[in-house]
Tab-separated table of C-alpha atoms in Angstrom:
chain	number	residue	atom	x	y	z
A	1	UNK	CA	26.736	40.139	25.497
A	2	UNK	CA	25.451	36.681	26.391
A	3	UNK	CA	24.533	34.546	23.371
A	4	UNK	CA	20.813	33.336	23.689
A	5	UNK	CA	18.610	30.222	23.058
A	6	UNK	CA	15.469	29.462	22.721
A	7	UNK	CA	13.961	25.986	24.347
A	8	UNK	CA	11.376	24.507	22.987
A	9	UNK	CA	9.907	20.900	25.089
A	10	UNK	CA	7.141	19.038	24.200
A	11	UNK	CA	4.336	15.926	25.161
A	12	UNK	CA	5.509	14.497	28.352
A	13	UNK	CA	8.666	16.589	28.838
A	14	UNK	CA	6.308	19.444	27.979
A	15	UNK	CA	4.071	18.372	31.343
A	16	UNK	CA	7.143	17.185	33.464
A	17	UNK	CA	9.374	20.622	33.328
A	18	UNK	CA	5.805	22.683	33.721
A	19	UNK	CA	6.559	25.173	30.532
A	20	UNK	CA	6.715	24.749	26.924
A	21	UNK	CA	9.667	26.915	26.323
A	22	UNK	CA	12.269	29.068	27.545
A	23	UNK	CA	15.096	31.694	26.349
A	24	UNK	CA	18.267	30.793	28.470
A	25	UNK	CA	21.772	32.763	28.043
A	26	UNK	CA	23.940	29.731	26.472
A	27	UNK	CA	26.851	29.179	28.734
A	28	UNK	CA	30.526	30.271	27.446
A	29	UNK	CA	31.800	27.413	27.290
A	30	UNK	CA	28.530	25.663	25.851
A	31	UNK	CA	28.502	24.967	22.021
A	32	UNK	CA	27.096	21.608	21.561
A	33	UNK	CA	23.576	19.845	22.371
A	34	UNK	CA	25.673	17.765	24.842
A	35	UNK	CA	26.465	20.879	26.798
A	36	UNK	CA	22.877	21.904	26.457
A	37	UNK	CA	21.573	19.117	27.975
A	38	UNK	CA	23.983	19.153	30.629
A	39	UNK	CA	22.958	22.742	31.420
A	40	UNK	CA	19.524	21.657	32.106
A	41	UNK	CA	20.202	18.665	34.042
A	42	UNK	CA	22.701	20.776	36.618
A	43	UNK	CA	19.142	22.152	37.412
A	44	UNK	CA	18.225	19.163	39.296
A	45	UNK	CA	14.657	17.135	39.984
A	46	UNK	CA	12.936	16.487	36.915
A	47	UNK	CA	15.742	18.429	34.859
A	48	UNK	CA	18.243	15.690	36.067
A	49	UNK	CA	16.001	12.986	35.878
A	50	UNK	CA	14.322	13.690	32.234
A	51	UNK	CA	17.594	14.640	30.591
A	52	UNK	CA	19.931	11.765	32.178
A	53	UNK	CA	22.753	10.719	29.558
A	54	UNK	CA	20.849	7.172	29.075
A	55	UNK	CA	17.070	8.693	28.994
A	56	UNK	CA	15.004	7.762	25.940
A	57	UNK	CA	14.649	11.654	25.155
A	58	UNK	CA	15.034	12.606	22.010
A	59	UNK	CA	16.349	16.530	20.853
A	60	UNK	CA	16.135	18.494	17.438
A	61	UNK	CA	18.500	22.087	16.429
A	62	UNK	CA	17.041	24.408	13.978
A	63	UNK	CA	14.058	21.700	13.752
A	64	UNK	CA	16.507	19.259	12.490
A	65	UNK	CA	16.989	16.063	14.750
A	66	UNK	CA	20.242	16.148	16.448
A	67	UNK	CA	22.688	14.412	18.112
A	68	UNK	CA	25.243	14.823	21.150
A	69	UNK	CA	27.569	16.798	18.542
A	70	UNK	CA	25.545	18.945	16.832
A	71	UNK	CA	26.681	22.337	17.668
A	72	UNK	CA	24.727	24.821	19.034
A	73	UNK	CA	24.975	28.670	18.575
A	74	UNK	CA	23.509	32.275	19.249
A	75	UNK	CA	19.847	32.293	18.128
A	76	UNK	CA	19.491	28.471	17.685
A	77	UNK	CA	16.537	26.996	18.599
A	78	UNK	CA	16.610	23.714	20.136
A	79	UNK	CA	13.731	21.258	21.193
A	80	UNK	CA	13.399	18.222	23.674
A	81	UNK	CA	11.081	16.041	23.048
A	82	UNK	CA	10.190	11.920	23.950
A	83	UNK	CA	10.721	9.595	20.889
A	84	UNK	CA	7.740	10.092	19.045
A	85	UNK	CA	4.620	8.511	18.091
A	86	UNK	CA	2.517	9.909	15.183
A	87	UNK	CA	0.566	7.785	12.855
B	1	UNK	CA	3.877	16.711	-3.319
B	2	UNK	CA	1.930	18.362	-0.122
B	3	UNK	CA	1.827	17.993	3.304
B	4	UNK	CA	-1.136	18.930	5.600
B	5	UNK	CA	-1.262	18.865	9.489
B	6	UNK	CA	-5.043	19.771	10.516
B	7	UNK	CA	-7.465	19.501	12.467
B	8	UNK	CA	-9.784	18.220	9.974
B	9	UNK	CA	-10.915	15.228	9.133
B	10	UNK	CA	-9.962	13.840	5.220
B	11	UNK	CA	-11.315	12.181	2.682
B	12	UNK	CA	-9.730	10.064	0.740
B	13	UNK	CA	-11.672	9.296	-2.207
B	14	UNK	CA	-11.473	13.450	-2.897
B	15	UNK	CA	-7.870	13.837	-2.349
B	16	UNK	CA	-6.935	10.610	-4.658
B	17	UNK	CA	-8.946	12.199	-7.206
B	18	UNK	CA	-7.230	15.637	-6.927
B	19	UNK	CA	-3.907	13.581	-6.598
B	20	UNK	CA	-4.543	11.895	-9.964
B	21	UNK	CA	-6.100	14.705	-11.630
B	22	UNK	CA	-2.555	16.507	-11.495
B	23	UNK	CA	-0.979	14.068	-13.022
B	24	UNK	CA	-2.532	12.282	-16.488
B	25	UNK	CA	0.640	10.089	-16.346
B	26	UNK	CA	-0.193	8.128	-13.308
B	27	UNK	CA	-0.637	4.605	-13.294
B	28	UNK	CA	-0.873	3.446	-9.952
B	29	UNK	CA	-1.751	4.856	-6.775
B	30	UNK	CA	-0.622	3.578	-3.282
B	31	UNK	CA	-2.737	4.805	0.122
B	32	UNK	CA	-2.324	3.621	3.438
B	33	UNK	CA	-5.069	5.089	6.408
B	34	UNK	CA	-4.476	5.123	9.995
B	35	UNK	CA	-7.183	4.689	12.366
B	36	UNK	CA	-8.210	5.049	15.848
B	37	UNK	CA	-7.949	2.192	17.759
B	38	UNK	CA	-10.223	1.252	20.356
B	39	UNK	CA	-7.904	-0.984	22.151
B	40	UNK	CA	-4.135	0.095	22.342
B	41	UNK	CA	-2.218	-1.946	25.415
B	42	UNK	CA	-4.974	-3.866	26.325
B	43	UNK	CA	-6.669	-1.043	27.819
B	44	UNK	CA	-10.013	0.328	26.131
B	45	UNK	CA	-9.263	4.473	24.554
B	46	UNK	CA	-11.711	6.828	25.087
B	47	UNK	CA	-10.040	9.545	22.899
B	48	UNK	CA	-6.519	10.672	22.522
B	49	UNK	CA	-4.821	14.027	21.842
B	50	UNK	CA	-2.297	14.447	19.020
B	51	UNK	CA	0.095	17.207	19.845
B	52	UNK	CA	3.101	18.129	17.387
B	53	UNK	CA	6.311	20.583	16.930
B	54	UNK	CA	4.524	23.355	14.459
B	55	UNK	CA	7.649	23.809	11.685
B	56	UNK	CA	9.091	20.712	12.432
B	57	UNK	CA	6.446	19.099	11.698
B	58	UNK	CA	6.158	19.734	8.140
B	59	UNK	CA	9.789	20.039	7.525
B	60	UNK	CA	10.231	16.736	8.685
B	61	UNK	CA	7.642	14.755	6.922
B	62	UNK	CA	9.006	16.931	3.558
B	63	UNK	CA	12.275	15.284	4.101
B	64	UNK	CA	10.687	12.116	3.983
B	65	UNK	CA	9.121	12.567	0.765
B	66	UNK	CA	12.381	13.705	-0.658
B	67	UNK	CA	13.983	10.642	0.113
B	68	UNK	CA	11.175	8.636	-1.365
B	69	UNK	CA	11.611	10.249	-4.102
B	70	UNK	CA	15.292	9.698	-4.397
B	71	UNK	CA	14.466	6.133	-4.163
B	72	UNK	CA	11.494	5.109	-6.169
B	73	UNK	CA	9.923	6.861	-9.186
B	74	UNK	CA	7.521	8.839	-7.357
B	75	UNK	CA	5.213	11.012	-9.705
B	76	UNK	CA	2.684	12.873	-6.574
B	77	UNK	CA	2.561	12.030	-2.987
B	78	UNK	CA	0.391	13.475	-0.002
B	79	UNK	CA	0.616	13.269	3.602
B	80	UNK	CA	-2.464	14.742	5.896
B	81	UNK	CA	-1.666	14.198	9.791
B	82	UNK	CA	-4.145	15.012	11.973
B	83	UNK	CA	-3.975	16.665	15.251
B	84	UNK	CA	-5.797	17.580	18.059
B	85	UNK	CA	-8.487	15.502	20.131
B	86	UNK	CA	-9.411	12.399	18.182
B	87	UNK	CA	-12.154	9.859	18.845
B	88	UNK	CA	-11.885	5.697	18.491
B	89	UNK	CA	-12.396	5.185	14.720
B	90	UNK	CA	-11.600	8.380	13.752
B	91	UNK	CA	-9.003	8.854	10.901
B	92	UNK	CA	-5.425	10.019	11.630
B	93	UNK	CA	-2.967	10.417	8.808
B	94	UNK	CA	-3.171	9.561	5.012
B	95	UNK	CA	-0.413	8.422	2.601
B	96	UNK	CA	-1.366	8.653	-0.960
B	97	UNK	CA	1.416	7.760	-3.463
B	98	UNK	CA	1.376	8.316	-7.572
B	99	UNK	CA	3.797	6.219	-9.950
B	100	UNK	CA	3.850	4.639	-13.130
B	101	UNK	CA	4.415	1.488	-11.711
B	102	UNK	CA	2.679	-0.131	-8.813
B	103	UNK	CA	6.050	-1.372	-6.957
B	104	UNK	CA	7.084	2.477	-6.663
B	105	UNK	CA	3.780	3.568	-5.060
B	106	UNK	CA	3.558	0.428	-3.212
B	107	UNK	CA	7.910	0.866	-1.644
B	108	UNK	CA	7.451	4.666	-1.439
B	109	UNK	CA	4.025	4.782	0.356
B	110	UNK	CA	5.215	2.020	2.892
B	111	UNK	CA	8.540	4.236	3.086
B	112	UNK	CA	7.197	7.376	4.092
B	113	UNK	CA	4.666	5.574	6.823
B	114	UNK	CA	6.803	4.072	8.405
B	115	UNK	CA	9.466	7.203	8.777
B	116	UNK	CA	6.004	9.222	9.945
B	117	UNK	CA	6.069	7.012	12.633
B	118	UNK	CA	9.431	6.947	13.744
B	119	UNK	CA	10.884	10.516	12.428
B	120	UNK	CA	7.841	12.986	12.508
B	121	UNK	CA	7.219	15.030	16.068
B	122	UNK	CA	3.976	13.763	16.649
B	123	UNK	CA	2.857	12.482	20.451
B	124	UNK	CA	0.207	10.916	21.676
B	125	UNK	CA	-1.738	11.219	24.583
B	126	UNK	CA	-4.652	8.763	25.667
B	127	UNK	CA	-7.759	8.583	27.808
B	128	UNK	CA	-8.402	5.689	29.384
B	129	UNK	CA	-10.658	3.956	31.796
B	130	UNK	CA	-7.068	3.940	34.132
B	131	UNK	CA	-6.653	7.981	33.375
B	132	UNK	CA	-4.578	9.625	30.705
B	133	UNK	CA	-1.031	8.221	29.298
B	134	UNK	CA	1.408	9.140	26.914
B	135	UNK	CA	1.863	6.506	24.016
B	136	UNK	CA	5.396	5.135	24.494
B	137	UNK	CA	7.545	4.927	20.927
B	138	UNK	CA	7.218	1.056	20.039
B	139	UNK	CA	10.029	-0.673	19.182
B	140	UNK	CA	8.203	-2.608	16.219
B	141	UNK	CA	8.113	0.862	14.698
B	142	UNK	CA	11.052	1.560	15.066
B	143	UNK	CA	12.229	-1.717	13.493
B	144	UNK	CA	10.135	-1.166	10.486
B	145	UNK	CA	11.974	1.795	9.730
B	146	UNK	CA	15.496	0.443	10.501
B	147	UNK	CA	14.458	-1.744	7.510
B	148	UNK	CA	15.074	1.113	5.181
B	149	UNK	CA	17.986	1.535	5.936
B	150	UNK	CA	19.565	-1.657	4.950
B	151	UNK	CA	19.187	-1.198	1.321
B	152	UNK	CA	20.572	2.151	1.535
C	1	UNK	CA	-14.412	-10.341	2.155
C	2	UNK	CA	-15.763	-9.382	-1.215
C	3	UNK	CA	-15.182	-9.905	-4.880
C	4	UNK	CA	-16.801	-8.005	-7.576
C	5	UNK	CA	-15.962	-7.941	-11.308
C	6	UNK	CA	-18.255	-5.374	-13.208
C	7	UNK	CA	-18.143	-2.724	-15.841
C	8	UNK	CA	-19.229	0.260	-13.642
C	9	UNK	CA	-16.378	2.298	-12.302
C	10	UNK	CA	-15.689	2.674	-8.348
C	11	UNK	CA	-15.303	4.818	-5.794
C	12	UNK	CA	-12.237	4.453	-3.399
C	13	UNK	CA	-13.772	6.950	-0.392
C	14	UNK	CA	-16.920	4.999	-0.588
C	15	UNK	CA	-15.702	1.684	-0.564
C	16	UNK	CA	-12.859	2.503	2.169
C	17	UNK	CA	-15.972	3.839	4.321
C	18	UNK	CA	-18.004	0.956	4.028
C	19	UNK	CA	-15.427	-1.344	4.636
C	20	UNK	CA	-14.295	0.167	7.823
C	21	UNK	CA	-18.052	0.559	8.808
C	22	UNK	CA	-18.396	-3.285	8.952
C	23	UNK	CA	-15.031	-3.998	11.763
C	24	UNK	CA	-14.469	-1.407	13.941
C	25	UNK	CA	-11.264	-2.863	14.774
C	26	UNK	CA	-9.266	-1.880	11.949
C	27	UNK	CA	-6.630	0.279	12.719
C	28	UNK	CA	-4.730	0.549	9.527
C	29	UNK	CA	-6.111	0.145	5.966
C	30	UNK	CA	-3.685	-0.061	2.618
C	31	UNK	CA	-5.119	0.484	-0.906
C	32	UNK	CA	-4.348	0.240	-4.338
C	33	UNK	CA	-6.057	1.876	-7.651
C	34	UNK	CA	-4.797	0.914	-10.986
C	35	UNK	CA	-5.141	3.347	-13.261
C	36	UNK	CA	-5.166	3.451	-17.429
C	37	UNK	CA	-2.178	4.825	-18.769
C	38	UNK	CA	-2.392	6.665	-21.970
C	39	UNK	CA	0.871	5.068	-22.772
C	40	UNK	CA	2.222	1.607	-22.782
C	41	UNK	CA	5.469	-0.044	-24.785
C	42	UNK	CA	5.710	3.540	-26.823
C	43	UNK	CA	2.494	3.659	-28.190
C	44	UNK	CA	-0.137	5.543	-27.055
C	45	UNK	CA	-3.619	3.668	-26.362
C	46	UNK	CA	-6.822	5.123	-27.184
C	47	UNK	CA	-8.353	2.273	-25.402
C	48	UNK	CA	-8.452	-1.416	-24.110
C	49	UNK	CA	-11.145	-3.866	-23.774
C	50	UNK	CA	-10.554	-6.414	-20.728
C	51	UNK	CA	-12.064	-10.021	-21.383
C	52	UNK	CA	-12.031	-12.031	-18.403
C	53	UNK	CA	-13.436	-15.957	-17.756
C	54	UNK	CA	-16.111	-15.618	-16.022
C	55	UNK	CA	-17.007	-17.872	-12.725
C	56	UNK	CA	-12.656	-18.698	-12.475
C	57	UNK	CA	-12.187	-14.675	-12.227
C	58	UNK	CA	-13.946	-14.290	-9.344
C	59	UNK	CA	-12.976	-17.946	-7.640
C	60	UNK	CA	-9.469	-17.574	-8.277
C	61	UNK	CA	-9.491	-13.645	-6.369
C	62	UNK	CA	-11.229	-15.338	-3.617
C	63	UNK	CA	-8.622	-18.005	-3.549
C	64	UNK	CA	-5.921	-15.423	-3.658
C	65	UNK	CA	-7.113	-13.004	-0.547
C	66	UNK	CA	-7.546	-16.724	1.084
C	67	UNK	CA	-3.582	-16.859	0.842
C	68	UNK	CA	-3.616	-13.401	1.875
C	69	UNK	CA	-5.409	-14.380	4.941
C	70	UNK	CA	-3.208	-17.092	5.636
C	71	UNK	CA	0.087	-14.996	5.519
C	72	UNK	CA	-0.974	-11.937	7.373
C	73	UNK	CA	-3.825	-10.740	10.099
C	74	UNK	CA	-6.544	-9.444	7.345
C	75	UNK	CA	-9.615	-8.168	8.639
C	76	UNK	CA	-11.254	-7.509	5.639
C	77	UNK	CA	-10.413	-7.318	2.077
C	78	UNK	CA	-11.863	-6.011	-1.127
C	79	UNK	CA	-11.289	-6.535	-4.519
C	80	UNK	CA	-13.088	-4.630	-7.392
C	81	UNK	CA	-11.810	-5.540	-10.618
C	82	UNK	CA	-13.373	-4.112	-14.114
C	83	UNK	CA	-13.995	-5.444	-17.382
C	84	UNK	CA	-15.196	-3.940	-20.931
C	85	UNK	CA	-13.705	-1.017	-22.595
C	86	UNK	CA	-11.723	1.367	-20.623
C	87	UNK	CA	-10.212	4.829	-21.429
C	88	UNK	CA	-6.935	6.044	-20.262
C	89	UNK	CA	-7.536	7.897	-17.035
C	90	UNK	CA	-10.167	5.140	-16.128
C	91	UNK	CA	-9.561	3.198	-12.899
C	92	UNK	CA	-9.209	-0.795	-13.459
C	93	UNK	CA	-8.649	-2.037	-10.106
C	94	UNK	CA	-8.887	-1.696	-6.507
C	95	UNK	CA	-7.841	-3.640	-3.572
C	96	UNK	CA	-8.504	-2.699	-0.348
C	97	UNK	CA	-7.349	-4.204	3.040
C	98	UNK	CA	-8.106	-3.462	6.394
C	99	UNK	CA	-5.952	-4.910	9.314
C	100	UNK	CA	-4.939	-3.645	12.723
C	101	UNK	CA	-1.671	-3.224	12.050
C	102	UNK	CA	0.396	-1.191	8.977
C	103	UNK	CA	2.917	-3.614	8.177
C	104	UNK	CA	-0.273	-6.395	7.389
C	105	UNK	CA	-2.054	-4.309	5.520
C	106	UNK	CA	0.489	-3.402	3.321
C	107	UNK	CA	1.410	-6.678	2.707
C	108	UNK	CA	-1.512	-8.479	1.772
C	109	UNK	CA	-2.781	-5.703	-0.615
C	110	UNK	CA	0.649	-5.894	-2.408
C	111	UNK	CA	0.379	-9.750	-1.579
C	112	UNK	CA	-2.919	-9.689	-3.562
C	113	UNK	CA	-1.893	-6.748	-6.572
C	114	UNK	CA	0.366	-8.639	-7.299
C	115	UNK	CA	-1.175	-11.952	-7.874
C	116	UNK	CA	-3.793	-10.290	-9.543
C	117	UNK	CA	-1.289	-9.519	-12.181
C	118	UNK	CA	0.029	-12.997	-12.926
C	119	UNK	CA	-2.807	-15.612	-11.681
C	120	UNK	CA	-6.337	-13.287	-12.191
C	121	UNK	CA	-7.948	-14.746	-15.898
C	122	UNK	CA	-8.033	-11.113	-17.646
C	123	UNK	CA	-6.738	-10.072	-20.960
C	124	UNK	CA	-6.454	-6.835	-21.821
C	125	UNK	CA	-6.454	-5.901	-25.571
C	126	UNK	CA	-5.416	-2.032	-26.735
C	127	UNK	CA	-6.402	-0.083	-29.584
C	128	UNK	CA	-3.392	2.001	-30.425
C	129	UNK	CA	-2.584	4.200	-33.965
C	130	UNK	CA	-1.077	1.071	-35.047
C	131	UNK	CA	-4.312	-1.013	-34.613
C	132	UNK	CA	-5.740	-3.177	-31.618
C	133	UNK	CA	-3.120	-5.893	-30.067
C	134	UNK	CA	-3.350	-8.203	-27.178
C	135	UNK	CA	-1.443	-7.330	-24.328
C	136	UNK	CA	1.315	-9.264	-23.295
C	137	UNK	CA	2.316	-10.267	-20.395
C	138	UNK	CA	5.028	-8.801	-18.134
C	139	UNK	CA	8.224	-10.748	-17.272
C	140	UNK	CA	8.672	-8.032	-14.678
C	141	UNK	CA	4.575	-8.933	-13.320
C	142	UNK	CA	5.628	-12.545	-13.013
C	143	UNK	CA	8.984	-12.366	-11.166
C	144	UNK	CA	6.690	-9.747	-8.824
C	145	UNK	CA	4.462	-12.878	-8.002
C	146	UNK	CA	7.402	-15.037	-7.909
C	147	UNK	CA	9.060	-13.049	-4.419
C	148	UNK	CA	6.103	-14.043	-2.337
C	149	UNK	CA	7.441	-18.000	-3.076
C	150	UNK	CA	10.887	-17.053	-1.698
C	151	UNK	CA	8.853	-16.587	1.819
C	152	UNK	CA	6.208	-19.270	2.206
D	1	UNK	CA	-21.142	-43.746	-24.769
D	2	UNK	CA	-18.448	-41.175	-25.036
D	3	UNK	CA	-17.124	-38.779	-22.086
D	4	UNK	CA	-17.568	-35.611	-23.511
D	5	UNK	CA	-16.110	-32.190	-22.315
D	6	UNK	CA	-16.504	-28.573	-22.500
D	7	UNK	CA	-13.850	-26.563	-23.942
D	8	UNK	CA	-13.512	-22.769	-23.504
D	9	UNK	CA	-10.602	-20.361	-25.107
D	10	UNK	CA	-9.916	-16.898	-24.342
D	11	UNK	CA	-8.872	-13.836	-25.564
D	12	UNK	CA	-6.079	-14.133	-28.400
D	13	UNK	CA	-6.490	-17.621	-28.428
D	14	UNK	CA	-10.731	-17.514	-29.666
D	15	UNK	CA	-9.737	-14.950	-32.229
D	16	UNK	CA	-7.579	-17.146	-33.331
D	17	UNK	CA	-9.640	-20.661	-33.038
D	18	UNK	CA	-12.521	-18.429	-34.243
D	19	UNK	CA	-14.481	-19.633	-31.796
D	20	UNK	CA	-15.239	-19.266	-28.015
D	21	UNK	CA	-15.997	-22.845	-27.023
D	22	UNK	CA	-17.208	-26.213	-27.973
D	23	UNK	CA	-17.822	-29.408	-27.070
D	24	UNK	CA	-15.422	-32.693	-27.702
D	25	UNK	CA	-15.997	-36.531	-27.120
D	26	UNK	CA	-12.760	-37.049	-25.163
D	27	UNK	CA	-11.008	-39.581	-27.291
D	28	UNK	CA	-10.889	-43.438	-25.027
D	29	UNK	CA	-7.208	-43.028	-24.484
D	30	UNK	CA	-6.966	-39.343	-23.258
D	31	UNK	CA	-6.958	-38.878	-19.283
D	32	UNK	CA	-4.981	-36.029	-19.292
D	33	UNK	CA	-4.691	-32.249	-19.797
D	34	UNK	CA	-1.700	-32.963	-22.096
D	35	UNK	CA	-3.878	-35.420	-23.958
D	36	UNK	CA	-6.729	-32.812	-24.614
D	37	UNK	CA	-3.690	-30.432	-25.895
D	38	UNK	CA	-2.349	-32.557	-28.131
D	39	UNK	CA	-5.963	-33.917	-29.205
D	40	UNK	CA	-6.097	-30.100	-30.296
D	41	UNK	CA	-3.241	-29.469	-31.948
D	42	UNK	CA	-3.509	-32.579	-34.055
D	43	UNK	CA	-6.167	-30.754	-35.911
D	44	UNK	CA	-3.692	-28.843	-37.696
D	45	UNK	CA	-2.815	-25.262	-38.609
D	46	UNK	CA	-3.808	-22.660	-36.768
D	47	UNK	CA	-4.280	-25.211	-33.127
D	48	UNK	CA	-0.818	-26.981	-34.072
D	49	UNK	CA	1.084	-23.639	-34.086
D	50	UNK	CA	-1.090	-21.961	-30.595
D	51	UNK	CA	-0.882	-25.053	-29.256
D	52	UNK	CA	2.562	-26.630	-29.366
D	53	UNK	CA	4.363	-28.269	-26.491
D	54	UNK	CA	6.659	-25.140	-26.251
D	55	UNK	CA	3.998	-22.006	-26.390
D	56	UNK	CA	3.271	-19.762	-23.884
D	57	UNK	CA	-0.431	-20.743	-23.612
D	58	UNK	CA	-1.919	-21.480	-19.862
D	59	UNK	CA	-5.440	-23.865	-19.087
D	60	UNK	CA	-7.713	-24.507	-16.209
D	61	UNK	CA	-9.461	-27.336	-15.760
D	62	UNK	CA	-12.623	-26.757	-13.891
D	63	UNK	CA	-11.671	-23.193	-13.677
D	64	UNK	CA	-8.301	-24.003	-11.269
D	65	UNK	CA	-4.821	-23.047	-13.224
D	66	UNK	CA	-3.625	-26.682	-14.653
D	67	UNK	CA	-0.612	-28.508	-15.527
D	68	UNK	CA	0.110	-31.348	-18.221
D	69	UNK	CA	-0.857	-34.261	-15.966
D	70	UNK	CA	-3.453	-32.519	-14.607
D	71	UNK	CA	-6.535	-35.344	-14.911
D	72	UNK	CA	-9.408	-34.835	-16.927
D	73	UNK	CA	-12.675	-36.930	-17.162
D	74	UNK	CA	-16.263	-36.513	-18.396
D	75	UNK	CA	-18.205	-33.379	-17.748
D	76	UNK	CA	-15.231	-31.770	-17.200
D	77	UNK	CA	-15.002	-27.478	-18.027
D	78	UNK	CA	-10.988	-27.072	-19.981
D	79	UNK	CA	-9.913	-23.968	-20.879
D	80	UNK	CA	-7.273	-22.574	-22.884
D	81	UNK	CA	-5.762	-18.993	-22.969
D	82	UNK	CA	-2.820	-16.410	-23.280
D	83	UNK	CA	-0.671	-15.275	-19.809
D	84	UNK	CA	-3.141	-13.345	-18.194
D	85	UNK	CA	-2.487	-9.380	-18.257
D	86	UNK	CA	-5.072	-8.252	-15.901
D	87	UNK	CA	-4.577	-5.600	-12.946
């Protein structure tokens, strides 16, 4: 039974990748936002491009802002983003 | 303490007074308005769109009043952000701070703008006479928030 | 830029309004109300009279957003400032300051509070249980005023 | 002919002087805020005490904040008065 996430982009990343979110089955050996990110940039073409190691991208777990470390797990929701720009 | 993301315009006059009404204790109030620009790069704006991370959002900007509170003697804060299509000259967020003391409202309302602007998922997205662009993060922002931090 | 020292109370959403209305430009705008407590060194005030000098009240404000205006990119400023007898809950002051950028804004009406406190010719005088007293002033209002030195 | 002045006090300091201004000849010798002060407080009592060297009393002359050797001549508006408290 594959564990499951659910992928959440927004703003330019949002327009780039062509959906707002996704479910993917999180890869066995996958438990950290590093290996997330990884996951999507094996894809290729934007993927790659977007979600480079040095891109300005920014990423949040659970709605919390997160960091290469932070571990991800069954259920977790997890967001990619651009650095922001509100008020 | 509340936080607001809508659509809607504010006003401020009615939400100090609602602010203060709460709270018979407070002796100085702090408020900071963001604007609409006209002119953002050089280039003139036509209108912009304010999109967001629903649940983040809120969360986030709830944080940041928590840690103004930890800080300064805080005694009611709100934060309205608005989203959504917005004109040149329209309004886009409000800080209003209650304290005793007007240092507190003053530190804690400067506090939580500039973590709005650096910490909360908002992005923006202008018109211009050159087409539409996405606002890149500026790193004056981000330096005003860095600030903070040293006194940690 | 405007100066007004009156009896009749004020209203922040109006003033804000009309201050924008004049300099479409302004992109951020930071404001201050001071309030009445209904408490101050222990005893609670019924009320306080404010006395002021008149003709150097409103010269030396206008000198002190000049300094203002010389430190940071104001756009416009305003400065209400009341005198007579005042209940707790009533507003004393406002200062209001539109720039194009946050971190100005903030500054200047700080800047200006601040300045207000320790330079402005006002005297507040309470009537408490104990009887009516003068008001003095505040080390801590002084050695405010005296960190905007440290920078010039 | 005598230079004369106007002198205004404020707040504490007119309940006190039980009065809200006056005017003075300004005596040949005085050029001075510090002369006008001590002018004052050579009256006695109640301007002696408000008015010595070491009290926290503030003027203007021509309504600008003043110090000691500020210079004073005919016509000229001086004020005395407690710390401000205003704001």
């Amino acid at each position: 039974m594959a564990n499951t996430i659910t992928l959440l982009y927004f703003a330019r990343l949002r327009e780039t990748f062509g959906k707002a979110s996704e479910m993917i089955a999180l890869p066995a050996d996958v438990a950290t936002l590093e290996g997330v990110r990884a996951t999507l940039a094996a894809r290729g073409g934007a993927w790659a491009h977007e979600l480079a190691a040095g891109r300005a991208f920014r990423a949040a777990v659970n709605q919390d802002i997160a960091g290469a470390d932070t571990h991800v797990k069954d259920g977790d929701e997890v967001a990619f983003f651009p650095p922001v720009t509100g008020g | 303490m509340a936080v607001r993301v809508q659509a809607e315009d504010f006003d401020v006059g009615r939400e100090t007074a609602l602010l203060r009404h709460g709270n018979p204790r407070i002796g100085a109030i702090a408020s900071f308005i963001g604007v609409v620009r006209d002119l953002n790069d050089g280039d003139s704006v036509a209108e912009m769109t304010l999109e967001h991370y629903p649940g983040m959002t809120e969360k986030s900007i709830e944080d940041i009043i928590t840690q103004a509170r930890g800080r300064w003697q805080v005694m009611d804060a709100l934060v309205i952000h608005r989203i959504g299509t917005l004109k040149p000259l329209d309004q886009i967020v409000l800080v209003v701070v209650g304290s005793a003391h007007r240092g507190d409202a003053f530190a804690a309302c400067e506090f939580i703008m500039d973590y709005l602007k650096t910490r909360a998922p908002f992005w923006k997205k202008e018109q211009t006479g050159s087409g539409a662009r996405w606002v890149d993060a500026r790193a004056a922002d981000d330096a005003a928030a860095d600030r903070w931090r040293t006194k940690a």
